[in-house]
């Protein structure tokens, strides 16, 4: 006898667990199935984000930033420290504790919201009248029936053809977050978000880091002026980024890994390192879902085909997060999860793709929302730009971190904000104001006229808005 639910969510990452909670809030009987296992084989809901993504990477970025500060910046404040050393095992242990707190937090939220959690792999068995039968295999072996199914099965790291991850020497994000000693030499392939964040962690801890990037431009999706400023900072830190390379054969040796590549000048080179992190993007994950049993449509990348409302080709089946089109970001997955739960309840859930913020948690941080200058040019939009450097911001001087700037792009006629781009301290927090402003269709003048606390980094946001009208007060 199968257990009956109104809504069954397959996948307990940020897309799935949030969808499950919202559906339960709306009065549905909800099940959430997730297969992630902790080291003891127990449940570890939260998906990539919690276990091997957002949360652990930020924990390591924080630890390594403290180490960097102690080594290179405390002295500026008159603080003398000597013999600073890093206990990598302790740092990784702290990261694991942070992850576990988040896993436990989600299990608590399921209880609080009366979501039934099943630990195991969920797969389609068959379509039944008014819904679908879902098989759970794992710690829980059950058959569930749901009227509505939300798929949130996430993504996996993309491997280089012919070079599978061994997670000892050739690492995906998973192994990269479990390195147990500072590698003397580390290479990363791909200078995208993971390449820069993970490269920064191990560079700060003392590795000689080289990032090999296939494209000739650095951070092509980022506003060019911001990317240039960030690159300058990374170069100064000693993060070696080689653009326009073609990666050749990769051989694991007793000592480590040997990476053959051709550089932008066409020279054939090789790099011998202790460890290699491959961070060349991620692929949607539908492994084990048994989509064939019900005829669920996938595209040529393996992503589940959905419309603008996250509806699949099957009635009553929805998909959200990394397993569908759009940016692979935790907050995008969450917003889609909420919107789908609300649509199932007959409400009008909505995700505004134009105001999804992006953040790269390096130092300096890089954050943006809306269109870049190069996109506006390509779209033929007439715009005004205003920038304000942190160098002229009192709080940034007090913090001792004056790298970077805030940049506003506004419509030349209406002054509506079209994009905000930040490189500098706490960009991840500052971008929230820009997101709110864009959601409310604010003009640059609106931000320029709002009172911002002094001294705060947010004054740089106000000043960049003033700069759109060429009337900065402090620069
Ligand atoms: P996932 O988080 O991948 O969750 C899917 C879940 O479904 C997993 O638990 C999986 O085990 C489970 N599952 C899959 N198939 C089945 C099945 N058949 N049955 C049962 N369970 C199944 N994004 C940000 O916004 N900010 C960041 O700072 C950030 N940092 C990142 C750092 C790294 C190193 C990585 C790799 C990613 C990072 N991301 C970040 C991206 C973010 O992790 C993803 O966008 C997000 O996790 C996607 O959520 P999701 O719910 O779609 O999928
Ligand atoms: P990415 O798409 O950000 O970057 C991949 C990079 O690898 C690109 O610059 C690409 O040009 C390059 N590349 C691809 N194939 C290559 C090859 N054969 N040789 C050399 N270079 C090659 O992907 P990444 O860094 O793996 O991260 C995956 C996703 O995870 C991100 O796109 C993002 O959605 C998410 N993420 C988000 C974070 C955040 O929000 N702070 C942090 C980390 C990941």
Coordinates of C-alpha atoms and ligand atoms in Angstrom, one line a residue:
X1 CA 0.0 0.0 0.0
X2 CA 1.6 3.3 -1.1
X3 CA 1.6 6.4 1.1
X4 CA -0.5 9.2 -0.4
X5 CA 0.7 12.8 -0.7
X6 CA -0.6 16.0 -2.3
X7 CA 2.9 17.0 -3.3
X8 CA 6.1 14.9 -3.5
X9 CA 9.4 16.7 -3.9
X10 CA 12.4 14.8 -5.2
X11 CA 15.6 16.4 -4.0
X12 CA 16.2 18.2 -0.8
X13 CA 18.6 20.9 -1.9
X14 CA 17.6 24.6 -1.7
X15 CA 15.1 24.2 -4.6
X16 CA 13.5 21.1 -3.1
X17 CA 13.5 21.7 0.6
X18 CA 12.2 25.2 0.2
X19 CA 9.5 24.1 -2.2
X20 CA 8.5 21.4 0.3
X21 CA 8.2 23.9 3.2
X22 CA 6.2 26.4 1.2
X23 CA 3.9 23.7 -0.1
X24 CA 3.3 22.5 3.5
X25 CA 2.7 26.1 4.6
X26 CA 0.0 26.3 2.0
X27 CA -1.8 23.3 3.6
X28 CA -0.7 20.4 1.4
X29 CA 0.4 16.9 2.7
X30 CA 4.0 17.0 1.5
X31 CA 6.9 14.4 1.2
X32 CA 10.5 15.3 0.4
X33 CA 12.9 12.6 -0.8
X34 CA 16.6 13.2 -0.6
X35 CA 19.4 10.7 -1.0
X36 CA 22.5 12.7 0.3
X37 CA 24.3 10.7 3.0
X38 CA 26.6 12.1 5.7
X39 CA 29.8 10.3 6.7
X40 CA 27.8 7.9 8.9
X41 CA 25.3 7.1 6.1
X42 CA 22.6 9.2 7.7
X43 CA 20.5 11.9 6.0
X44 CA 22.2 15.1 5.0
X45 CA 19.5 17.3 3.3
X46 CA 20.5 20.6 1.8
X47 CA 21.9 19.3 -1.5
X48 CA 25.0 20.5 -3.2
X49 CA 24.6 23.9 -1.6
X50 CA 24.7 22.7 2.0
X51 CA 27.1 19.7 1.6
X52 CA 29.6 20.6 -1.1
X53 CA 28.7 24.0 -2.4
X54 CA 27.7 27.4 -1.0
X55 CA 28.0 26.8 2.7
X56 CA 31.3 24.8 3.0
X57 CA 33.0 27.0 0.4
X58 CA 32.1 30.1 2.4
X59 CA 33.3 28.5 5.6
X60 CA 36.7 27.8 4.0
X61 CA 36.8 31.3 2.5
X62 CA 36.2 32.8 5.9
X63 CA 38.9 30.7 7.6
X64 CA 41.4 31.3 4.9
X65 CA 40.6 35.1 5.0
X66 CA 41.3 35.2 8.7
X67 CA 44.7 33.5 8.0
X68 CA 45.4 36.0 5.3
X69 CA 44.5 38.9 7.6
X70 CA 46.7 37.6 10.4
X71 CA 49.6 37.1 8.1
X72 CA 49.5 40.2 6.0
X73 CA 47.1 42.8 7.5
X74 CA 47.1 42.7 11.3
X75 CA 50.4 44.5 11.4
X76 CA 48.8 47.5 9.8
X77 CA 46.6 47.8 12.9
X78 CA 49.5 47.5 15.2
X79 CA 48.7 43.9 16.1
X80 CA 51.8 41.8 16.3
X81 CA 51.5 38.1 15.7
X82 CA 54.2 35.6 15.0
X83 CA 54.4 32.0 13.9
X84 CA 50.9 32.1 12.4
X85 CA 50.2 28.6 11.1
X86 CA 47.2 26.8 9.8
X87 CA 45.8 23.5 11.1
X88 CA 44.0 22.3 8.0
X89 CA 42.3 19.4 9.8
X90 CA 40.8 21.8 12.3
X91 CA 39.7 24.2 9.5
X92 CA 38.0 21.3 7.6
X93 CA 36.5 20.0 10.9
X94 CA 34.9 23.5 11.5
X95 CA 33.6 23.5 8.0
X96 CA 32.0 20.0 8.5
X97 CA 30.4 21.3 11.7
X98 CA 28.9 24.3 9.9
X99 CA 27.6 21.9 7.2
X100 CA 26.0 19.6 9.9
X101 CA 24.3 22.5 11.6
X102 CA 22.7 23.3 8.3
X103 CA 21.7 19.6 7.6
X104 CA 20.1 19.4 11.1
X105 CA 18.4 22.8 10.6
X106 CA 16.6 21.5 7.5
X107 CA 15.5 18.3 9.3
X108 CA 14.2 20.5 12.1
X109 CA 12.3 22.7 9.5
X110 CA 10.8 19.6 8.0
X111 CA 9.4 18.5 11.4
X112 CA 8.2 22.0 12.2
X113 CA 6.3 22.2 8.9
X114 CA 5.1 18.6 9.0
X115 CA 6.9 17.7 5.8
X116 CA 7.5 13.8 5.7
X117 CA 11.1 13.2 4.9
X118 CA 12.3 10.1 3.1
X119 CA 16.0 9.3 3.0
X120 CA 16.8 7.5 -0.3
X121 CA 16.7 7.8 -4.1
X122 CA 13.3 8.7 -5.6
X123 CA 12.4 7.4 -9.0
X124 CA 9.3 7.4 -11.2
X125 CA 7.5 4.0 -11.1
X126 CA 4.5 4.9 -13.2
X127 CA 1.7 7.4 -13.9
X128 CA -1.5 6.5 -11.9
X129 CA -4.9 8.1 -12.0
X130 CA -4.6 11.6 -10.7
X131 CA -0.8 11.5 -10.1
X132 CA 2.4 9.4 -10.1
X133 CA 3.8 6.5 -8.1
X134 CA 7.3 7.3 -6.8
X135 CA 9.6 4.5 -5.6
X136 CA 12.0 5.4 -2.7
X137 CA 15.1 3.2 -2.4
X138 CA 17.7 3.7 0.3
X139 CA 17.4 4.0 4.1
X140 CA 13.7 4.2 3.4
X141 CA 12.2 1.7 1.0
X142 CA 8.7 2.8 0.3
X143 CA 6.2 3.5 -2.5
X144 CA 4.6 6.9 -2.5
X145 CA 1.9 8.3 -4.6
X146 CA 1.7 12.1 -5.2
X147 CA -0.9 14.2 -7.1
X148 CA 1.9 16.8 -7.9
X149 CA 5.6 16.1 -8.3
X150 CA 8.3 18.7 -8.0
X151 CA 11.7 17.6 -9.3
X152 CA 14.7 19.4 -7.7
X153 CA 17.5 16.9 -8.4
X154 CA 20.3 19.5 -8.9
X155 CA 23.5 19.2 -10.8
X156 CA 26.9 17.4 -10.8
X157 CA 30.4 18.7 -11.6
X158 CA 31.4 18.4 -15.2
X159 CA 34.5 16.3 -15.8
X160 CA 37.0 16.9 -18.5
X161 CA 36.6 14.2 -21.2
X162 CA 38.9 11.3 -20.4
X163 CA 39.8 12.6 -17.0
X164 CA 37.3 11.3 -14.4
X165 CA 37.5 12.8 -10.8
X166 CA 39.4 10.5 -8.4
X167 CA 38.8 13.1 -5.6
X168 CA 42.4 12.5 -4.4
X169 CA 44.5 14.2 -7.1
X170 CA 41.9 15.2 -9.7
X171 CA 39.2 17.0 -7.7
X172 CA 35.7 18.2 -8.3
X173 CA 34.1 20.7 -5.9
X174 CA 33.6 17.8 -3.5
X175 CA 37.3 16.9 -3.2
X176 CA 38.3 20.5 -3.3
X177 CA 36.4 21.1 -0.1
X178 CA 38.1 18.1 1.6
X179 CA 41.8 18.7 0.9
X180 CA 43.6 17.7 4.1
X181 CA 47.0 19.5 3.7
X182 CA 48.0 22.7 1.9
X183 CA 49.1 21.6 -1.6
X184 CA 52.5 23.1 -2.5
X185 CA 51.3 23.6 -6.1
X186 CA 47.6 23.6 -7.1
X187 CA 46.1 24.0 -10.6
X188 CA 42.5 24.7 -11.4
X189 CA 40.9 24.4 -14.8
X190 CA 38.3 27.1 -15.4
X191 CA 38.4 30.6 -13.9
X192 CA 34.7 30.8 -13.2
X193 CA 33.1 31.1 -9.9
X194 CA 34.4 27.9 -8.3
X195 CA 37.9 28.4 -9.8
X196 CA 38.2 31.8 -8.3
X197 CA 36.7 31.0 -4.9
X198 CA 38.6 27.7 -4.4
X199 CA 41.8 29.2 -5.9
X200 CA 41.6 32.0 -3.4
X201 CA 41.1 29.7 -0.4
X202 CA 44.3 27.7 -1.2
X203 CA 46.3 30.7 -2.3
X204 CA 45.7 32.4 1.0
X205 CA 46.8 29.2 2.8
X206 CA 50.1 29.1 0.9
X207 CA 49.6 27.1 -2.3
X208 CA 51.2 28.3 -5.5
X209 CA 47.9 28.5 -7.5
X210 CA 47.6 28.5 -11.3
X211 CA 44.2 28.8 -13.0
X212 CA 43.9 27.8 -16.6
X213 CA 41.0 29.3 -18.4
X214 CA 39.9 28.4 -21.9
X215 CA 38.3 31.7 -22.9
X216 CA 40.5 34.7 -23.8
X217 CA 38.4 37.1 -21.6
X218 CA 38.4 37.1 -17.8
X219 CA 34.9 36.6 -16.3
X220 CA 33.1 37.3 -19.6
X221 CA 29.6 37.5 -17.9
X222 CA 30.8 40.3 -15.5
X223 CA 30.8 44.0 -16.4
X224 CA 34.1 44.5 -18.2
X225 CA 35.2 47.4 -16.0
X226 CA 34.5 45.4 -12.8
X227 CA 36.2 42.3 -14.2
X228 CA 39.3 44.3 -15.0
X229 CA 39.4 45.8 -11.5
X230 CA 39.0 42.3 -10.0
X231 CA 41.7 40.8 -12.2
X232 CA 44.1 43.6 -11.1
X233 CA 43.5 42.6 -7.5
X234 CA 43.9 38.9 -8.1
X235 CA 47.2 39.5 -10.0
X236 CA 48.5 41.6 -7.1
X237 CA 47.6 38.7 -4.6
X238 CA 49.6 36.3 -6.7
X239 CA 46.7 34.3 -8.1
X240 CA 48.1 33.3 -11.4
X241 CA 45.3 33.2 -14.1
X242 CA 46.2 32.2 -17.6
X243 CA 43.6 33.0 -20.2
X244 CA 43.0 31.6 -23.7
X245 CA 44.6 28.2 -22.9
X246 CA 43.8 24.9 -24.5
X247 CA 44.1 22.1 -22.0
X248 CA 45.7 18.9 -23.4
X249 CA 46.5 15.6 -21.8
X250 CA 46.2 15.2 -18.0
X251 CA 48.3 12.5 -16.4
X252 CA 48.2 11.5 -12.8
X253 CA 51.7 10.6 -11.5
X254 CA 53.0 9.3 -8.1
X255 CA 53.9 12.8 -7.2
X256 CA 50.7 14.5 -8.4
X257 CA 49.2 15.6 -11.7
X258 CA 50.8 16.8 -14.9
X259 CA 48.7 19.1 -17.1
X260 CA 49.7 19.7 -20.7
X261 CA 48.3 22.8 -22.2
X262 CA 48.9 25.4 -25.0
X263 CA 48.9 29.0 -23.9
X264 CA 47.4 32.0 -25.7
X265 CA 50.7 32.5 -27.6
X266 CA 50.4 28.9 -28.9
X267 CA 53.3 27.6 -26.8
X268 CA 53.1 24.0 -25.6
X269 CA 53.6 23.9 -21.9
X270 CA 53.1 21.6 -19.0
X271 CA 52.3 22.2 -15.3
X272 CA 53.2 19.7 -12.6
X273 CA 51.1 20.1 -9.5
X274 CA 50.1 18.2 -6.3
X275 CA 46.4 18.5 -7.0
X276 CA 44.1 19.6 -9.8
X277 CA 40.6 21.1 -9.3
X278 CA 38.5 20.9 -12.4
X279 CA 35.8 23.7 -12.3
X280 CA 34.5 23.9 -15.8
X281 CA 30.8 24.1 -15.1
X282 CA 28.1 21.7 -13.9
X283 CA 25.6 19.3 -15.6
X284 CA 21.9 18.9 -14.7
X285 CA 21.3 15.7 -12.7
X286 CA 18.6 13.2 -13.6
X287 CA 20.5 10.1 -12.8
X288 CA 18.3 7.4 -11.3
X289 CA 15.0 9.3 -11.7
X290 CA 13.8 6.8 -14.3
X291 CA 12.3 9.6 -16.5
X292 CA 11.7 7.0 -19.3
X293 CA 8.9 5.4 -17.2
X294 CA 6.7 8.4 -17.6
X295 CA 8.2 10.1 -20.7
X296 CA 9.6 13.2 -19.0
X297 CA 11.3 15.4 -21.6
X298 CA 15.0 16.3 -21.3
X299 CA 16.9 18.7 -23.6
X300 CA 20.3 18.0 -25.3
X301 CA 22.2 19.1 -22.2
X302 CA 20.2 16.6 -20.0
X303 CA 18.2 19.4 -18.3
X304 CA 14.5 18.9 -17.7
X305 CA 12.6 20.9 -20.2
X306 CA 10.3 23.4 -18.5
X307 CA 8.3 26.5 -19.5
X308 CA 8.5 29.9 -17.8
X309 CA 6.4 28.5 -14.9
X310 CA 8.6 25.5 -14.3
X311 CA 6.0 23.1 -15.8
X312 CA 7.4 20.0 -17.5
X313 CA 5.8 18.2 -20.5
X314 CA 3.9 16.0 -18.0
X315 CA 0.7 17.2 -16.2
X316 CA 1.3 17.7 -12.5
X317 CA 5.1 17.4 -12.8
X318 CA 7.3 20.5 -12.2
X319 CA 11.1 21.0 -12.0
X320 CA 13.2 23.7 -10.4
X321 CA 16.8 24.7 -9.7
X322 CA 20.0 23.5 -11.3
X323 CA 18.2 20.6 -13.1
X324 CA 16.4 23.2 -15.4
X325 CA 17.5 26.2 -17.5
X326 CA 18.8 29.4 -16.0
X327 CA 21.6 30.3 -13.7
X328 CA 22.8 27.6 -11.3
X329 CA 22.3 29.5 -8.1
X330 CA 20.8 28.5 -4.7
X331 CA 18.6 31.5 -4.4
X332 CA 17.3 31.0 -8.0
X333 CA 16.4 27.4 -7.1
X334 CA 14.7 28.6 -3.9
X335 CA 12.6 31.3 -5.7
X336 CA 11.5 28.7 -8.2
X337 CA 10.6 26.3 -5.5
X338 CA 8.4 28.9 -3.7
X339 CA 6.8 29.9 -7.0
X340 CA 5.9 26.3 -8.0
X341 CA 4.4 25.6 -4.6
X342 CA 2.2 28.7 -4.9
X343 CA 1.2 27.9 -8.5
X344 CA 0.1 24.4 -7.3
X345 CA -2.1 26.2 -4.7
X346 CA -3.6 28.3 -7.5
X347 CA -1.6 31.4 -6.6
X348 CA 0.5 33.4 -8.9
X349 CA 4.1 32.6 -7.9
X350 CA 6.6 34.6 -9.9
X351 CA 10.4 34.7 -10.4
X352 CA 12.0 37.8 -11.8
X353 CA 15.0 36.6 -13.7
X354 CA 16.1 40.2 -14.3
X355 CA 16.8 40.8 -10.7
X356 CA 18.6 37.7 -9.6
X357 CA 21.9 38.8 -8.0
X358 CA 25.2 37.1 -8.6
X359 CA 28.0 37.1 -6.0
X360 CA 31.6 35.8 -6.2
X361 CA 32.9 35.5 -2.7
X362 CA 36.5 36.3 -3.4
X363 CA 38.4 39.1 -1.9
X364 CA 37.5 41.6 -3.2
X365 CA 34.0 40.3 -3.6
X366 CA 32.2 40.7 -6.9
X367 CA 28.5 41.2 -7.0
X368 CA 26.0 42.3 -9.6
X369 CA 22.4 42.5 -10.7
X370 CA 20.9 43.5 -14.0
X371 CA 22.7 44.2 -17.2
X372 CA 26.4 44.9 -17.8
X373 CA 27.7 47.8 -19.9
X374 CA 28.6 45.5 -22.7
X375 CA 25.1 44.0 -22.7
X376 CA 23.4 47.4 -22.8
X377 CA 25.6 48.3 -25.8
X378 CA 24.8 45.1 -27.5
X379 CA 21.1 45.7 -26.9
X380 CA 21.3 49.2 -28.3
X381 CA 20.1 50.8 -25.0
X382 CA 21.1 54.4 -24.3
X383 CA 22.4 54.5 -20.7
X384 CA 24.3 56.7 -18.2
X385 CA 27.0 55.2 -16.0
X386 CA 28.2 56.4 -12.6
X387 CA 31.0 54.9 -10.5
X388 CA 32.4 55.6 -7.0
X389 CA 35.6 54.1 -5.7
X390 CA 35.9 52.6 -2.2
X391 CA 39.1 54.6 -2.0
X392 CA 37.0 57.6 -1.3
X393 CA 34.7 55.9 1.2
X394 CA 35.5 56.6 4.9
X395 CA 34.3 53.2 6.2
X396 CA 36.4 51.4 3.6
X397 CA 39.5 53.3 4.7
X398 CA 38.7 52.5 8.4
X399 CA 38.4 48.8 7.4
X400 CA 41.6 49.0 5.6
X401 CA 40.1 47.6 2.4
X402 CA 39.7 50.3 -0.3
X403 CA 39.8 48.0 -3.4
X404 CA 37.2 48.4 -6.0
X405 CA 34.1 50.4 -6.8
X406 CA 30.3 50.6 -7.1
X407 CA 29.0 51.2 -10.6
X408 CA 25.5 52.2 -11.6
X409 CA 24.0 51.9 -15.1
X410 CA 20.8 53.8 -15.6
X411 CA 18.5 54.5 -18.6
X412 CA 19.6 57.7 -20.3
X413 CA 16.0 59.0 -20.6
X414 CA 14.1 57.6 -17.6
X415 CA 17.0 57.2 -15.2
X416 CA 15.7 53.7 -14.3
X417 CA 18.4 51.5 -12.8
X418 CA 19.4 48.9 -15.4
X419 CA 22.4 47.3 -13.6
X420 CA 24.5 47.7 -10.5
X421 CA 28.0 46.2 -10.4
X422 CA 30.3 46.1 -7.3
X423 CA 33.8 44.9 -6.8
X424 CA 35.0 45.5 -3.2
X425 CA 34.5 44.8 0.4
X426 CA 31.1 43.2 1.4
X427 CA 29.8 43.5 -2.2
X428 CA 27.6 40.4 -1.3
X429 CA 25.7 42.5 1.3
X430 CA 25.7 45.8 -0.6
X431 CA 24.1 44.3 -3.7
X432 CA 20.8 43.7 -1.8
X433 CA 19.9 47.4 -1.9
X434 CA 20.4 47.4 -5.7
X435 CA 18.1 44.3 -6.0
X436 CA 15.4 46.0 -4.0
X437 CA 15.8 49.2 -6.0
X438 CA 15.5 47.3 -9.3
X439 CA 12.5 45.3 -8.1
X440 CA 10.7 48.6 -7.3
X441 CA 11.9 50.0 -10.7
X442 CA 13.8 52.8 -8.9
X443 CA 15.8 55.5 -10.6
X444 CA 19.4 56.3 -9.8
X445 CA 18.1 59.5 -8.4
X446 CA 15.9 57.6 -5.9
X447 CA 19.0 55.9 -4.4
X448 CA 20.9 59.2 -4.5
X449 CA 18.2 60.9 -2.4
X450 CA 17.9 58.1 0.2
X451 CA 19.7 58.7 3.5
X452 CA 22.5 56.1 4.0
X453 CA 24.2 55.6 7.4
X454 CA 27.6 57.2 7.9
X455 CA 30.2 55.8 7.9
X456 CA 29.1 52.8 5.9
X457 CA 30.1 51.1 2.7
X458 CA 26.6 51.7 1.5
X459 CA 27.5 55.3 1.1
X460 CA 29.5 54.2 -1.9
X461 CA 26.2 52.9 -3.4
X462 CA 24.6 56.3 -2.9
X463 CA 27.6 58.1 -4.3
X464 CA 27.7 55.9 -7.4
X465 CA 24.0 56.7 -7.9
X466 CA 24.9 60.4 -7.6
X467 CA 27.7 59.9 -10.1
X468 CA 25.1 58.9 -12.7
X469 CA 24.1 62.6 -12.6
X470 CA 27.8 63.7 -12.2
X471 CA 27.3 65.1 -8.7
X472 CA 29.2 62.9 -6.3
X473 CA 29.8 64.7 -3.0
X474 CA 32.9 62.9 -1.8
X475 CA 34.9 62.3 -5.0
Ligands
LIG1 P1 21.1 20.6 -5.3 O1 21.5 21.5 -4.3 O2 22.1 19.9 -6.1 O3 20.2 19.5 -4.6 C1 19.7 18.4 -5.2 C2 19.5 17.3 -4.2 O4 18.7 16.3 -4.8 C3 20.8 16.6 -3.7 O5 20.7 16.5 -2.3 C4 20.7 15.3 -4.3 O6 21.4 14.2 -3.5 C5 19.3 15.0 -4.4 N1 18.9 14.0 -5.4 C6 19.2 14.0 -6.7 N2 18.6 13.0 -7.4 C7 17.8 12.4 -6.4 C8 16.9 11.3 -6.5 N3 16.6 10.7 -7.6 N4 16.3 11.0 -5.3 C9 16.5 11.7 -4.2 N5 17.3 12.7 -4.1 C10 18.0 13.1 -5.2 N6 25.1 29.1 -5.4 C11 24.8 30.3 -4.8 O7 23.7 30.8 -5.0 N7 25.7 30.9 -3.9 C12 26.9 30.3 -3.7 O8 27.7 30.9 -2.9 C13 27.2 29.1 -4.3 N8 28.4 28.4 -4.1 C14 28.7 27.2 -4.6 C15 29.9 26.6 -4.4 C16 30.2 25.4 -5.0 C17 31.5 24.8 -4.8 C18 29.2 24.8 -5.8 C19 29.5 23.5 -6.5 C20 28.0 25.4 -6.1 C21 27.7 26.6 -5.5 N9 26.5 27.3 -5.7 C22 26.2 28.5 -5.1 C23 25.4 26.7 -6.6 C24 24.4 26.0 -5.7 O9 25.0 25.0 -4.9 C25 23.3 25.3 -6.6 O10 22.8 26.3 -7.5 C26 22.2 24.8 -5.7 O11 22.6 23.9 -4.8 C27 21.1 24.2 -6.6 O12 20.0 23.7 -5.8 P2 19.1 22.5 -6.2 O13 18.1 22.4 -5.2 O14 18.6 22.8 -7.6 O15 20.1 21.3 -6.3
LIG2 P1 31.5 28.5 -14.3 O1 30.6 28.3 -15.4 O2 31.3 29.6 -13.4 O3 33.0 28.6 -14.9 C1 33.6 27.6 -15.7 C2 34.8 28.2 -16.4 O4 35.5 27.2 -17.0 C3 34.4 29.2 -17.5 O5 35.1 30.4 -17.4 C4 34.7 28.4 -18.8 O6 35.1 29.3 -19.8 C5 35.9 27.5 -18.3 N1 36.0 26.3 -19.1 C6 35.1 25.5 -19.5 N2 35.6 24.4 -20.2 C7 37.0 24.6 -20.1 C8 38.1 23.9 -20.6 N3 38.0 22.7 -21.2 N4 39.3 24.4 -20.4 C9 39.5 25.6 -19.7 N5 38.5 26.3 -19.3 C10 37.2 25.8 -19.4 O7 31.5 27.0 -13.6 P2 32.1 26.6 -12.2 O8 33.1 27.5 -11.7 O9 32.4 25.1 -12.3 O10 30.8 26.7 -11.2 C11 29.6 26.0 -11.6 C12 28.4 26.8 -11.2 O11 28.2 26.7 -9.8 C13 28.6 28.3 -11.5 O12 28.2 28.7 -12.8 C14 27.6 28.9 -10.5 O13 26.3 28.8 -11.1 C15 27.6 27.9 -9.3 N6 28.5 28.5 -8.3 C16 28.1 29.7 -7.7 C17 28.8 30.3 -6.8 C18 28.4 31.6 -6.2 O14 27.2 32.0 -6.4 N7 29.2 32.3 -5.5 C19 30.1 29.7 -6.3 C20 30.4 28.5 -7.0 C21 29.7 27.9 -7.9

